Tab-separated table of C-alpha atoms and ligand atoms in Angstrom:
chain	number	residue	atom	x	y	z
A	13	UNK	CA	60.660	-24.987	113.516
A	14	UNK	CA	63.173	-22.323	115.111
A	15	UNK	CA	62.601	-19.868	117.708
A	16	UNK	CA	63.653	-16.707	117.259
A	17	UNK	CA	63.719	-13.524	119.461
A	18	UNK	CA	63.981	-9.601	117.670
A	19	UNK	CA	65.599	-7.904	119.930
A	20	UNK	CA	64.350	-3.945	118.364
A	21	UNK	CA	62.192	-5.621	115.694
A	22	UNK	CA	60.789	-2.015	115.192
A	23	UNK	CA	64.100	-0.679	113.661
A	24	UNK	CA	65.684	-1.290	110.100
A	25	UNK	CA	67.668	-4.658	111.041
A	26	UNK	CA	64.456	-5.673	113.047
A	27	UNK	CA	61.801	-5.204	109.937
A	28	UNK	CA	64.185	-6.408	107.376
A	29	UNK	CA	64.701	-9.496	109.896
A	30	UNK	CA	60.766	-10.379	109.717
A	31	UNK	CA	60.766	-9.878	105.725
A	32	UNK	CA	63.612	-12.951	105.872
A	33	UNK	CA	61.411	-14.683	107.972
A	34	UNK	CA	57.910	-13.872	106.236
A	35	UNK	CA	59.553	-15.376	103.032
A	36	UNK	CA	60.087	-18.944	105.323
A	37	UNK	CA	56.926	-19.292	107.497
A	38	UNK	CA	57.628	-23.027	107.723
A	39	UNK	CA	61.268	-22.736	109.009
A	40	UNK	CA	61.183	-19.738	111.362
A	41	UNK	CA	58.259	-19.066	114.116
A	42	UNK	CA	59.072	-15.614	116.268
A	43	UNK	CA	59.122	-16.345	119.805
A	44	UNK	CA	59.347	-12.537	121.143
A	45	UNK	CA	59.207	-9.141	119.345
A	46	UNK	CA	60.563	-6.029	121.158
A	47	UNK	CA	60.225	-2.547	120.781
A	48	UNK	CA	61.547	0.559	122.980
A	49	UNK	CA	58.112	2.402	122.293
A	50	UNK	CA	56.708	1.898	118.505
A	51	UNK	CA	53.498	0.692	119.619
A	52	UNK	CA	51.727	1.223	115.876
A	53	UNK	CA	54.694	-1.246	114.436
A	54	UNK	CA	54.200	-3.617	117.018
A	55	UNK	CA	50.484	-4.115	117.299
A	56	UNK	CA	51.025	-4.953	113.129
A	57	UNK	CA	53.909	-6.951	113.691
A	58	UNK	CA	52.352	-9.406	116.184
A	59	UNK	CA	49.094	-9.665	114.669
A	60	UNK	CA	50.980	-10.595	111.253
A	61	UNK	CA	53.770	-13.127	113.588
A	62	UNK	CA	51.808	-13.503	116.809
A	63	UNK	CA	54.713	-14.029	118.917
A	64	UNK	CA	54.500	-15.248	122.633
A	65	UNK	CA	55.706	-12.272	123.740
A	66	UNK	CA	55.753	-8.678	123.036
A	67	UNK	CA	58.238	-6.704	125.244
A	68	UNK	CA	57.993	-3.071	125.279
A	69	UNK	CA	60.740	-0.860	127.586
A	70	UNK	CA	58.302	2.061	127.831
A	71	UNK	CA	55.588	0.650	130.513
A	72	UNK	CA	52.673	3.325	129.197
A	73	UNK	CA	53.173	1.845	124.811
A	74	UNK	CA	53.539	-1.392	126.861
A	75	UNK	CA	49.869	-0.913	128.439
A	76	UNK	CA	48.489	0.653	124.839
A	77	UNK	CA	50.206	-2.631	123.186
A	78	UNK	CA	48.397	-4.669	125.401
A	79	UNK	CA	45.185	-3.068	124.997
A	80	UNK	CA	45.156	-2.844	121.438
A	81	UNK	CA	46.558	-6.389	120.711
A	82	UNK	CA	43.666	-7.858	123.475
A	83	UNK	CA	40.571	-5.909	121.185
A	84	UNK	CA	41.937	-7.864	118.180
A	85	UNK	CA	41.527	-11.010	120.071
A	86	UNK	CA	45.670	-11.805	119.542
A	87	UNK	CA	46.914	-13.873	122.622
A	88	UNK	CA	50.140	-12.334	122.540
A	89	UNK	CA	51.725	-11.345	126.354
A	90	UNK	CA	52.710	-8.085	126.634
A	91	UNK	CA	55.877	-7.875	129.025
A	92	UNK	CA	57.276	-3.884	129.993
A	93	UNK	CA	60.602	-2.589	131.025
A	94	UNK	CA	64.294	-3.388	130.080
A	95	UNK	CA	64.603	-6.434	132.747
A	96	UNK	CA	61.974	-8.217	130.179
A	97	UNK	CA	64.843	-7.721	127.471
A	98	UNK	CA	67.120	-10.207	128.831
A	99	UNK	CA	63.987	-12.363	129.780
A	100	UNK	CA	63.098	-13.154	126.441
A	101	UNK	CA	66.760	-12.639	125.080
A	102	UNK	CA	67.678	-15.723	127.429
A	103	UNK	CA	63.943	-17.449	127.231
A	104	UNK	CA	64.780	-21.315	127.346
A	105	UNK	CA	62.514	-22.270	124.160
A	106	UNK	CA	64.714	-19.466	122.174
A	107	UNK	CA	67.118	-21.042	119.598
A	108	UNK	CA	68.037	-17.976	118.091
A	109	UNK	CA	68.449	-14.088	119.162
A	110	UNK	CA	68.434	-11.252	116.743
A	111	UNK	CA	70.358	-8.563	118.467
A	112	UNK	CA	69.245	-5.570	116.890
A	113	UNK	CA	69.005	-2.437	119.572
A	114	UNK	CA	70.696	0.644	118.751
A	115	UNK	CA	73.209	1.467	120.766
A	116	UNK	CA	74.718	0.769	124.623
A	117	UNK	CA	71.126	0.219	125.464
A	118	UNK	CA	71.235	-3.157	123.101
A	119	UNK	CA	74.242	-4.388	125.464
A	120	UNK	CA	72.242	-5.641	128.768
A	121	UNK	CA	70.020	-8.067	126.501
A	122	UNK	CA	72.827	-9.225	123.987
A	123	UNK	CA	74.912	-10.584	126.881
A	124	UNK	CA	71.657	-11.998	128.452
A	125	UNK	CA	71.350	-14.173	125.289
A	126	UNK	CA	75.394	-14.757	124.601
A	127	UNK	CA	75.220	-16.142	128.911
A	128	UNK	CA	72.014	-18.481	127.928
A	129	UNK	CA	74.023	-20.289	125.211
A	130	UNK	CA	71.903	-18.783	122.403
A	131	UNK	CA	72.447	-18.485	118.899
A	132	UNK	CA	73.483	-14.770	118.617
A	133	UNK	CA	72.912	-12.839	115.225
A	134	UNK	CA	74.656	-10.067	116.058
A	135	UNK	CA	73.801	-6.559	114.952
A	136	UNK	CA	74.375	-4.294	117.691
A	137	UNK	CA	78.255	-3.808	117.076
A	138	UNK	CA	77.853	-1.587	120.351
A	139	UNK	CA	77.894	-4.363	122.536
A	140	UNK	CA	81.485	-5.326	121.246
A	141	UNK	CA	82.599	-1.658	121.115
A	142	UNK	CA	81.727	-1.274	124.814
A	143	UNK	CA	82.889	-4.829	126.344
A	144	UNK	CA	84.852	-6.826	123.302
A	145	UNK	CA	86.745	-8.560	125.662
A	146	UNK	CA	84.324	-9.756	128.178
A	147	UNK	CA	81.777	-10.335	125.904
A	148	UNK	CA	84.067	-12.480	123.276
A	149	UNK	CA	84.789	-14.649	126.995
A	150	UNK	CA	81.493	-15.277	127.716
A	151	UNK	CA	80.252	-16.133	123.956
A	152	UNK	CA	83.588	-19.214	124.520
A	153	UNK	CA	82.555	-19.713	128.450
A	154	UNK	CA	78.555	-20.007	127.878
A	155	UNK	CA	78.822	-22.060	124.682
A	156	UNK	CA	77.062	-19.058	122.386
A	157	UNK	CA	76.764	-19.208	118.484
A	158	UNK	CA	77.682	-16.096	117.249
A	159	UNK	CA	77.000	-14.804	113.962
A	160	UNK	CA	77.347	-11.063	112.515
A	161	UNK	CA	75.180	-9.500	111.180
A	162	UNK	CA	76.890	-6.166	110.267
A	163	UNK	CA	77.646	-6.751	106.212
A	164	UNK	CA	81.429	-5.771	106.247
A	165	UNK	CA	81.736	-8.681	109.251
A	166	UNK	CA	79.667	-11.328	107.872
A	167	UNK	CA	81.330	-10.550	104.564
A	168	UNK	CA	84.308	-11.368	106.235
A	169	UNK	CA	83.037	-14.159	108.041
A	170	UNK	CA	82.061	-15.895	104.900
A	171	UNK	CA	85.643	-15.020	103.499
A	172	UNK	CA	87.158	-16.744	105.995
A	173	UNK	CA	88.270	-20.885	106.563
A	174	UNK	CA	85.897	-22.715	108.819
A	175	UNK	CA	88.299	-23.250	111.639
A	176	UNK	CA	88.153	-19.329	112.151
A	177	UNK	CA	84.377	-19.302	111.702
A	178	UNK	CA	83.862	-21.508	114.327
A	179	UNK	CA	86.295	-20.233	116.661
A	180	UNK	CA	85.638	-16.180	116.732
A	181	UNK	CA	87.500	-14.162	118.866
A	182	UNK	CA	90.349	-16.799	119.760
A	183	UNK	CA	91.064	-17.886	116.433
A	184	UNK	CA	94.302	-17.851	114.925
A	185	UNK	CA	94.270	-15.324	112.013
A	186	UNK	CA	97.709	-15.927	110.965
A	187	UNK	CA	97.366	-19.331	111.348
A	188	UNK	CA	95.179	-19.930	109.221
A	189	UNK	CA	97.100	-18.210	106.233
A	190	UNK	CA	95.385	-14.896	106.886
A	191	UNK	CA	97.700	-11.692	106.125
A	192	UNK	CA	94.968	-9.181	106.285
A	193	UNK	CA	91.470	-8.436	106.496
A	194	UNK	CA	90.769	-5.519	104.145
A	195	UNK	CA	87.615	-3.678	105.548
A	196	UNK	CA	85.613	-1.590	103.185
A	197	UNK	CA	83.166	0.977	103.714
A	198	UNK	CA	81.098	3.200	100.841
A	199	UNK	CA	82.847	6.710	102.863
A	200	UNK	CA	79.265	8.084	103.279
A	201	UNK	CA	77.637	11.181	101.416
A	202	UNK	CA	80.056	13.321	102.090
A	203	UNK	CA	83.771	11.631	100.552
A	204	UNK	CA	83.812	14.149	97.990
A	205	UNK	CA	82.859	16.849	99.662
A	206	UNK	CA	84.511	20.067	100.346
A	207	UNK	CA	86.226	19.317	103.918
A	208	UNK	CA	86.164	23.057	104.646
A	209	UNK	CA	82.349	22.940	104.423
A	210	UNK	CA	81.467	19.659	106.033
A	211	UNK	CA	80.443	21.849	109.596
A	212	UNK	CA	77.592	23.447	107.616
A	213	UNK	CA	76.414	19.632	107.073
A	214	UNK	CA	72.456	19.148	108.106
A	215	UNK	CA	70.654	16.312	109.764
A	216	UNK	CA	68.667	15.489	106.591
A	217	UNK	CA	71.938	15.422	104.378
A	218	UNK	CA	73.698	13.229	106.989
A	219	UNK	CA	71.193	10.692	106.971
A	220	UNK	CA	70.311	10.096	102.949
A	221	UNK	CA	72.953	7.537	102.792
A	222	UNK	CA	73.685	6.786	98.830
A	223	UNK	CA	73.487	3.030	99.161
A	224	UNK	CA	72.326	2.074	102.575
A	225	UNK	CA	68.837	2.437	104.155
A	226	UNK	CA	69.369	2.409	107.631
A	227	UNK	CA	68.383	3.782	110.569
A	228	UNK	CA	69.237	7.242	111.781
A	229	UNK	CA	71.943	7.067	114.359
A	230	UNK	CA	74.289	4.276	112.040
A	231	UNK	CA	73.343	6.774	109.218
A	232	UNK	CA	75.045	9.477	110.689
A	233	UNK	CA	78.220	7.291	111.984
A	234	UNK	CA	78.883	6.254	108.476
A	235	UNK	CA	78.755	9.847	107.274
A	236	UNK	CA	81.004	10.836	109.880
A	237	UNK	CA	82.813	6.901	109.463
A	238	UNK	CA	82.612	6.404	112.778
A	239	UNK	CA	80.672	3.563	111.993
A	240	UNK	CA	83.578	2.225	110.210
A	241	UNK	CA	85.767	2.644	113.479
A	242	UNK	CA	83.207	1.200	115.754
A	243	UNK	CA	83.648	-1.588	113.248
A	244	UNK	CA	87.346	-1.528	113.225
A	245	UNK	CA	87.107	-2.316	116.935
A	246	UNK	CA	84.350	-4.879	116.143
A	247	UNK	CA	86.218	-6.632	113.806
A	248	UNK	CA	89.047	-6.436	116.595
A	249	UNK	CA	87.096	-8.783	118.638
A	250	UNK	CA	85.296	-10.772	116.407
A	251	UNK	CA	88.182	-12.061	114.934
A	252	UNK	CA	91.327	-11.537	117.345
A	253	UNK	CA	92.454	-9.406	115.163
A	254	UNK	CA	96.062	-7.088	115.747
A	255	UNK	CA	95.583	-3.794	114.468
A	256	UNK	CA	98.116	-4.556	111.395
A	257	UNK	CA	95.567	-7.204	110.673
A	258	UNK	CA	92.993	-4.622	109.603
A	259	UNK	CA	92.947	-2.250	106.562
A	260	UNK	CA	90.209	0.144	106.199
A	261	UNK	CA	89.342	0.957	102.315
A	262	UNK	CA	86.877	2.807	100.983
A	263	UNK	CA	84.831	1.423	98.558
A	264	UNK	CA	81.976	3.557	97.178
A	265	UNK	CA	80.024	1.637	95.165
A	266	UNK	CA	79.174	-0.584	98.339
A	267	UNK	CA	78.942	-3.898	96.348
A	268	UNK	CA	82.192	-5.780	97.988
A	269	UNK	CA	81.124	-6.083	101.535
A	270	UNK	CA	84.642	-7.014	102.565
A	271	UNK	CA	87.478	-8.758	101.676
A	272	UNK	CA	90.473	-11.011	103.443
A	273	UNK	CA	94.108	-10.865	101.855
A	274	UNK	CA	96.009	-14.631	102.501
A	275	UNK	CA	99.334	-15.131	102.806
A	276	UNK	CA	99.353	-16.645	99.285
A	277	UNK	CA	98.436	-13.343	97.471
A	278	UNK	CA	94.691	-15.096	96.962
A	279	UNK	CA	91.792	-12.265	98.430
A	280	UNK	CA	88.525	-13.788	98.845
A	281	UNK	CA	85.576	-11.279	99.100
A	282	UNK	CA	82.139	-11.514	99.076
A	283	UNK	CA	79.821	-9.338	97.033
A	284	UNK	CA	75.584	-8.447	96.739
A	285	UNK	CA	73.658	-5.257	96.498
A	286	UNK	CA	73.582	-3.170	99.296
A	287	UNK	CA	70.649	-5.034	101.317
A	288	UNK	CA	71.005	-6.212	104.580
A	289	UNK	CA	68.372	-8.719	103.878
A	290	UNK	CA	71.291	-10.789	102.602
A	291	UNK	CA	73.505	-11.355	105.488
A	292	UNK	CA	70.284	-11.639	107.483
A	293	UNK	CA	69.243	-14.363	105.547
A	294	UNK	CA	73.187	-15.655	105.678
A	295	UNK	CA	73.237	-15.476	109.380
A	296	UNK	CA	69.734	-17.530	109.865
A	297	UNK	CA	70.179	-20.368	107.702
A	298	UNK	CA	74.050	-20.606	108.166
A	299	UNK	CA	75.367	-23.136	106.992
A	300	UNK	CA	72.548	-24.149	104.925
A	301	UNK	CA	71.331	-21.182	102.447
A	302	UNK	CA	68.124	-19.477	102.033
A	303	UNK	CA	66.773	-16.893	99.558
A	304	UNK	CA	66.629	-13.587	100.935
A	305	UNK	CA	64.139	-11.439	98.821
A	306	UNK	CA	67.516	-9.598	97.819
A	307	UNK	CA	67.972	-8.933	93.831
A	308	UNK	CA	70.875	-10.620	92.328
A	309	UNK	CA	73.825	-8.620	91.909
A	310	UNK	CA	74.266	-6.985	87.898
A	311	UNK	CA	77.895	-6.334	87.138
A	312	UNK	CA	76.542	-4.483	84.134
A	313	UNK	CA	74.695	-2.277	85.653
A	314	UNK	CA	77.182	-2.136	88.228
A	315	UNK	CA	80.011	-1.065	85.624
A	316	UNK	CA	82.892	-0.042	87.976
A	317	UNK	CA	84.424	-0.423	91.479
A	318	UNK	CA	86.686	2.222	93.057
A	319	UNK	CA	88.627	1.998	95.725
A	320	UNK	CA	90.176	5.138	97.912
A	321	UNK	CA	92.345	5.788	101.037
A	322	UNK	CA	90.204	7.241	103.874
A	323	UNK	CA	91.718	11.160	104.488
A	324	UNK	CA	92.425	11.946	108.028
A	325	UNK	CA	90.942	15.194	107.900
A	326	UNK	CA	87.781	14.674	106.507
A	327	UNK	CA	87.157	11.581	108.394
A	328	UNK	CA	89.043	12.395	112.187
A	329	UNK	CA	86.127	9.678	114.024
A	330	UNK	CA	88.070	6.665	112.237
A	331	UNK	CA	91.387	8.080	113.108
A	332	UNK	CA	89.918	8.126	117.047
A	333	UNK	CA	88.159	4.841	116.387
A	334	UNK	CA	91.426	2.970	116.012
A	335	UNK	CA	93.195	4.911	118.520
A	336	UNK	CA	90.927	3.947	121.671
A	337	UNK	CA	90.276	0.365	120.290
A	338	UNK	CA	94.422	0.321	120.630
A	339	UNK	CA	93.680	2.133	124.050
A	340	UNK	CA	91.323	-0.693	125.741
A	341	UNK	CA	87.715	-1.246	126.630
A	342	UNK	CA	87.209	1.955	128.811
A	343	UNK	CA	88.168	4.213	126.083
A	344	UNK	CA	86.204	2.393	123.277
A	345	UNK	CA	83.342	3.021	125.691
A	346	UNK	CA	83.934	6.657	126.326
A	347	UNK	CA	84.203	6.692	122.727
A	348	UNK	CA	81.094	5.306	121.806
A	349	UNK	CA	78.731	6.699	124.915
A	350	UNK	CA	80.179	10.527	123.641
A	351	UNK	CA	79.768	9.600	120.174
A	352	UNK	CA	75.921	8.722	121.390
A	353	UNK	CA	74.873	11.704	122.840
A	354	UNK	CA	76.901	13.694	120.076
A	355	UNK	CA	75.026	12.198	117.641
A	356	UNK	CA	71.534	12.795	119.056
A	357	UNK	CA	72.422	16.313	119.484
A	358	UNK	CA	73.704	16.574	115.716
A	359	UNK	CA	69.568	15.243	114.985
A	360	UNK	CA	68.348	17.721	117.189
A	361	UNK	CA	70.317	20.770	115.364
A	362	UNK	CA	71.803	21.231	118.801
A	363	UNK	CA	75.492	20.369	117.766
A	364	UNK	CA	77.417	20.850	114.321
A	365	UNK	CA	78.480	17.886	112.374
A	366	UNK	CA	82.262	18.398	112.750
A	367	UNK	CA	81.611	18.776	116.340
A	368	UNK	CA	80.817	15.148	116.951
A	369	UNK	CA	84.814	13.800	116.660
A	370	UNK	CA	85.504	16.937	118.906
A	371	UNK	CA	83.513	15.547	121.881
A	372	UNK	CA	84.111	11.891	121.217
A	373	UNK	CA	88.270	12.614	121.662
A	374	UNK	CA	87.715	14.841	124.559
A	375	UNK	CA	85.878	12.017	126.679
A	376	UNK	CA	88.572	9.302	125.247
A	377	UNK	CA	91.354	11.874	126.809
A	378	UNK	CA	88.712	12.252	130.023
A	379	UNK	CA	87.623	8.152	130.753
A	380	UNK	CA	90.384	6.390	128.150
A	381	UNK	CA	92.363	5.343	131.217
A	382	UNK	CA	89.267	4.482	133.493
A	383	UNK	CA	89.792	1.062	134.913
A	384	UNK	CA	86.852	-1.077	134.264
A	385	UNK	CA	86.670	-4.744	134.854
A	386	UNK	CA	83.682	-5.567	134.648
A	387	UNK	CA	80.076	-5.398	132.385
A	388	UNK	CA	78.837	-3.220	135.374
A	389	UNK	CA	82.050	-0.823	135.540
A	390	UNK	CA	81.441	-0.473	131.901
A	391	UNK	CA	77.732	0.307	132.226
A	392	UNK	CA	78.817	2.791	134.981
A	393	UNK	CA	81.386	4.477	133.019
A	394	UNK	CA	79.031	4.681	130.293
A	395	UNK	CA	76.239	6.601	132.382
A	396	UNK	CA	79.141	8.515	133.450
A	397	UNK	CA	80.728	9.755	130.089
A	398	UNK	CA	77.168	10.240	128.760
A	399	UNK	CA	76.578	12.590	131.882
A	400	UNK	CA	79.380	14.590	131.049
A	401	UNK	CA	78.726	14.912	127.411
A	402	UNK	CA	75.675	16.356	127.791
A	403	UNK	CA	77.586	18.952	130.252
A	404	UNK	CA	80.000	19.771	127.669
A	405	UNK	CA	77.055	20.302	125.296
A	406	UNK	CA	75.383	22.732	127.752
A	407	UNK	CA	78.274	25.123	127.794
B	13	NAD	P1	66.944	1.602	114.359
B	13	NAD	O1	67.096	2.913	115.033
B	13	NAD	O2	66.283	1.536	113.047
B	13	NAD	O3	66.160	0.577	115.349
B	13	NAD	C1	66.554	0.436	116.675
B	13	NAD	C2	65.665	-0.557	117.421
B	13	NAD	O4	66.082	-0.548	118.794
B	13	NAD	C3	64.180	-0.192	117.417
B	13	NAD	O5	63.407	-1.361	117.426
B	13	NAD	C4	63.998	0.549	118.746
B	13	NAD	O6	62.694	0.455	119.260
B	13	NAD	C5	64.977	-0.201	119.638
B	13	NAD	N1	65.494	0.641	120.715
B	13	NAD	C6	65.948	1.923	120.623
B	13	NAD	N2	66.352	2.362	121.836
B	13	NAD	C7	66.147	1.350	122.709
B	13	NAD	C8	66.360	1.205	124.117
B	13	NAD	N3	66.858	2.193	124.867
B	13	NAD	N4	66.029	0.026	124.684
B	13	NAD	C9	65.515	-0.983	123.951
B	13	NAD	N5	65.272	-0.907	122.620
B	13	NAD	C10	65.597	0.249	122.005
B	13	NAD	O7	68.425	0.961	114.287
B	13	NAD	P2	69.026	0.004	113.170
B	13	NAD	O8	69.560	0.810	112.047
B	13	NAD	O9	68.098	-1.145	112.909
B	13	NAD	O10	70.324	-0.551	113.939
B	13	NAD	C11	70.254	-1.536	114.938
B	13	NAD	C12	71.647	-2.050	115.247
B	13	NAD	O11	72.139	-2.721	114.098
B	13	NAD	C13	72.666	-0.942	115.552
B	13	NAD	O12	73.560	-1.411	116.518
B	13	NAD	C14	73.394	-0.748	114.230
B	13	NAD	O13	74.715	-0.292	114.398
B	13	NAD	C15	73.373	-2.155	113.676
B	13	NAD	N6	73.457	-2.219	112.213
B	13	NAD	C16	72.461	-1.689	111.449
B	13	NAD	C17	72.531	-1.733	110.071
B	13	NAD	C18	71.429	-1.188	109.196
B	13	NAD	O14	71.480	-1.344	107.982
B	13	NAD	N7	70.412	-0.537	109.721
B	13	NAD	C19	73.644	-2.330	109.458
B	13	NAD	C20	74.638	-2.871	110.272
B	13	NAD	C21	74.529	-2.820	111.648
B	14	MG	MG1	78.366	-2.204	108.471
């Protein structure tokens, strides 16, 4: 049996994480669940897994948790706050750590489990966004696993020769006959869209993603394609990768994951319908395989694949994606703490859609050339930038 922590088990990477594991009962057992405050999907969740421990980062769900699992008799131990994250992230009897918080917030406990030596499934591209670098150094320094999680990446991965696999972030792309890695991405509701009218986009439009279910905030960075920048710069660090190394395609049928182009002319690629059950699965069992619940692919039904050029003006978040990940670590952070508090405001109705690249490149000209050196300058600089967004969005 495996341990395994879910780091945001209450979130779309987290549920689709326990229907991999409810398919392998024997294989798996769930060490800790965690949750920022969805007490309802967490008092199911552990009755169904009964983990050791629950963590919860709001202390009064953490207390209704606890009260609730204790009537039902389940001996799970509820633990509050977000020192508990890294706690169970870095638990000694963990062999494996989903890393599935949204956001900078997922950062603190993702490093927690890279610096224990875990097996990292990596899902919270954040964490690389914010502190590639440092991160990719501890992951060789601590003696981490790390897996991704994100579909383009683990496409990728799978794409790639074992030497690179088992060398992220100092591999030797080139090297290994690698020309390019050719990094596709659906272009979001909106590629054929009127640019002209994209400001009058709404929250609900944003977020009904035509082949993705995801959660909210990703939702609205691939409609925008920031997600596919924060990935450019993930894919930057994953797989020490110069930025003629990666090629951003768009791909609308979302059935090739990702591709990599070798120096030979070959391009290996790997394919599946759109469920993220599948590199879930990948990531869990790897090397070995396991089935995922996911549907086999039907080219039939499938019919075509199209491929486009992403347009500058309809997408300008990629354009400023690329330009801070060429920039360094304090801009990709300004980048992606702006892009943060943009996007919550774009749920709330308080910002327009367009508006979101606007504030994003005014706190990459702001912070881009903040010197950071360390996870805690980062962490500061992202409290900072997140500060002044919010100003910005009061005026
Ligand atoms: P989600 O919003 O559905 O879930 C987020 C999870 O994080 C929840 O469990 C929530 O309780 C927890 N959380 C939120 N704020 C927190 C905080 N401040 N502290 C601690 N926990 C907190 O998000 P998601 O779509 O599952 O995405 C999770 C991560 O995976 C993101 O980094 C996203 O970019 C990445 N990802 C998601 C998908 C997808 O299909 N959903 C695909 C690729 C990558
Ligand atoms: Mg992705």
């Amino acid at each position: 049996m495996e341990n395994l922590v879910i780091l945001g088990a209450s979130g779309s990477i987290g549920q689709s994480t326990l229907k991999v594991v409810r398919q392998h009962r024997a294989r798996w057992q769930i060490l800790a669940l965690t949750a920022a405050r969805s007490v309802d999907a967490m008092v199911r969740d552990c009755l169904e897994f009964t983990p050791r421990f629950a963590v919860m980062v709001d202390e009064l769900a953490a207390g209704e948790l606890a009260g609730r699992l204790r009537a039902h008799g389940c001996e799970t131990r509820v633990l509050a706050g977000e020192q508990a994250l890294c706690e169970v992230a870095a638990h000694p009897y963990a062999d494996s750590v989903m890393a599935a918080i949204v956001g900078a917030a997922g950062l603190p406990s993702t490093m927690a489990a890279v610096c224990a030596g875990k097996r990292v499934l990596l899902a919270n591209k954040e964490s690389l966004v914010m502190s590639g670098a440092l991160f990719m150094e501890a992951v060789h320094q601590h003696g981490a696993t790390l897996l991704p999680i994100d579909s383009e990446h683990n496409a990728i991965f799978q794409s790639l020769p074992l030497e690179v696999q088992q060398n992220l972030g100092f591999c030797d792309l080139a090297g290994a006959g690698v020309s390019k890695i050719l990094l596709t991405g659906s272009g979001g509701p909106f590629r054929y869209r009127e640019v002209d009218s994209l400001h009058g986009v709404t929250p609900e439009e944003a977020i009904a993603h035509p082949n993705w279910s995801m959660g909210p905030k990703i939702s609205v960075d691939s409609a925008t394609m920031m997600n596919k920048g924060l990935e450019y710069i993930e894919a930057r660090w994953l797989f020490n990768a110069a930025p003629e190394q990666i090629q951003v395609i768009i791909h609308p049928q979302s059935v090739i994951h990702s591709m990599v182009q070798y120096k030979d002319g070959s391009v290996l690629a790997q394919l599946g319908n759109p469920d993220m059950c599948t590199p879930i699965a990948h990531a869990l069992a790897y090397p070995a395989r396991v089935s995922s619940g996911v549907e086999p692919l039907d080219f039939f039904s499938v019919g075509e694949f199209s491929f486009l050029r992403p347009d500058a003006a309809r997408y300008p978040c990629l354009r400023l994606a690329i330009e801070a990940c060429a920039a360094g670590q304090a801009a990709t952070t300004a980048l992606n703490a702006a892009n943060e508090v943009a996007v919550e405001a774009f749920l709330q109705g308080r910002l327009g859609f367009m508006a979101i690249a606007g504030l994003a490149e005014r706190a990459c000209e702001r912070f881009g050339g903040a010197a950071v050196g360390s996870l805690d300058d980062l962490m500061a600089l992202d409290t900072q930038v997140r500060h002044q967004t919010r100003q910005w969005l009061e005026v």
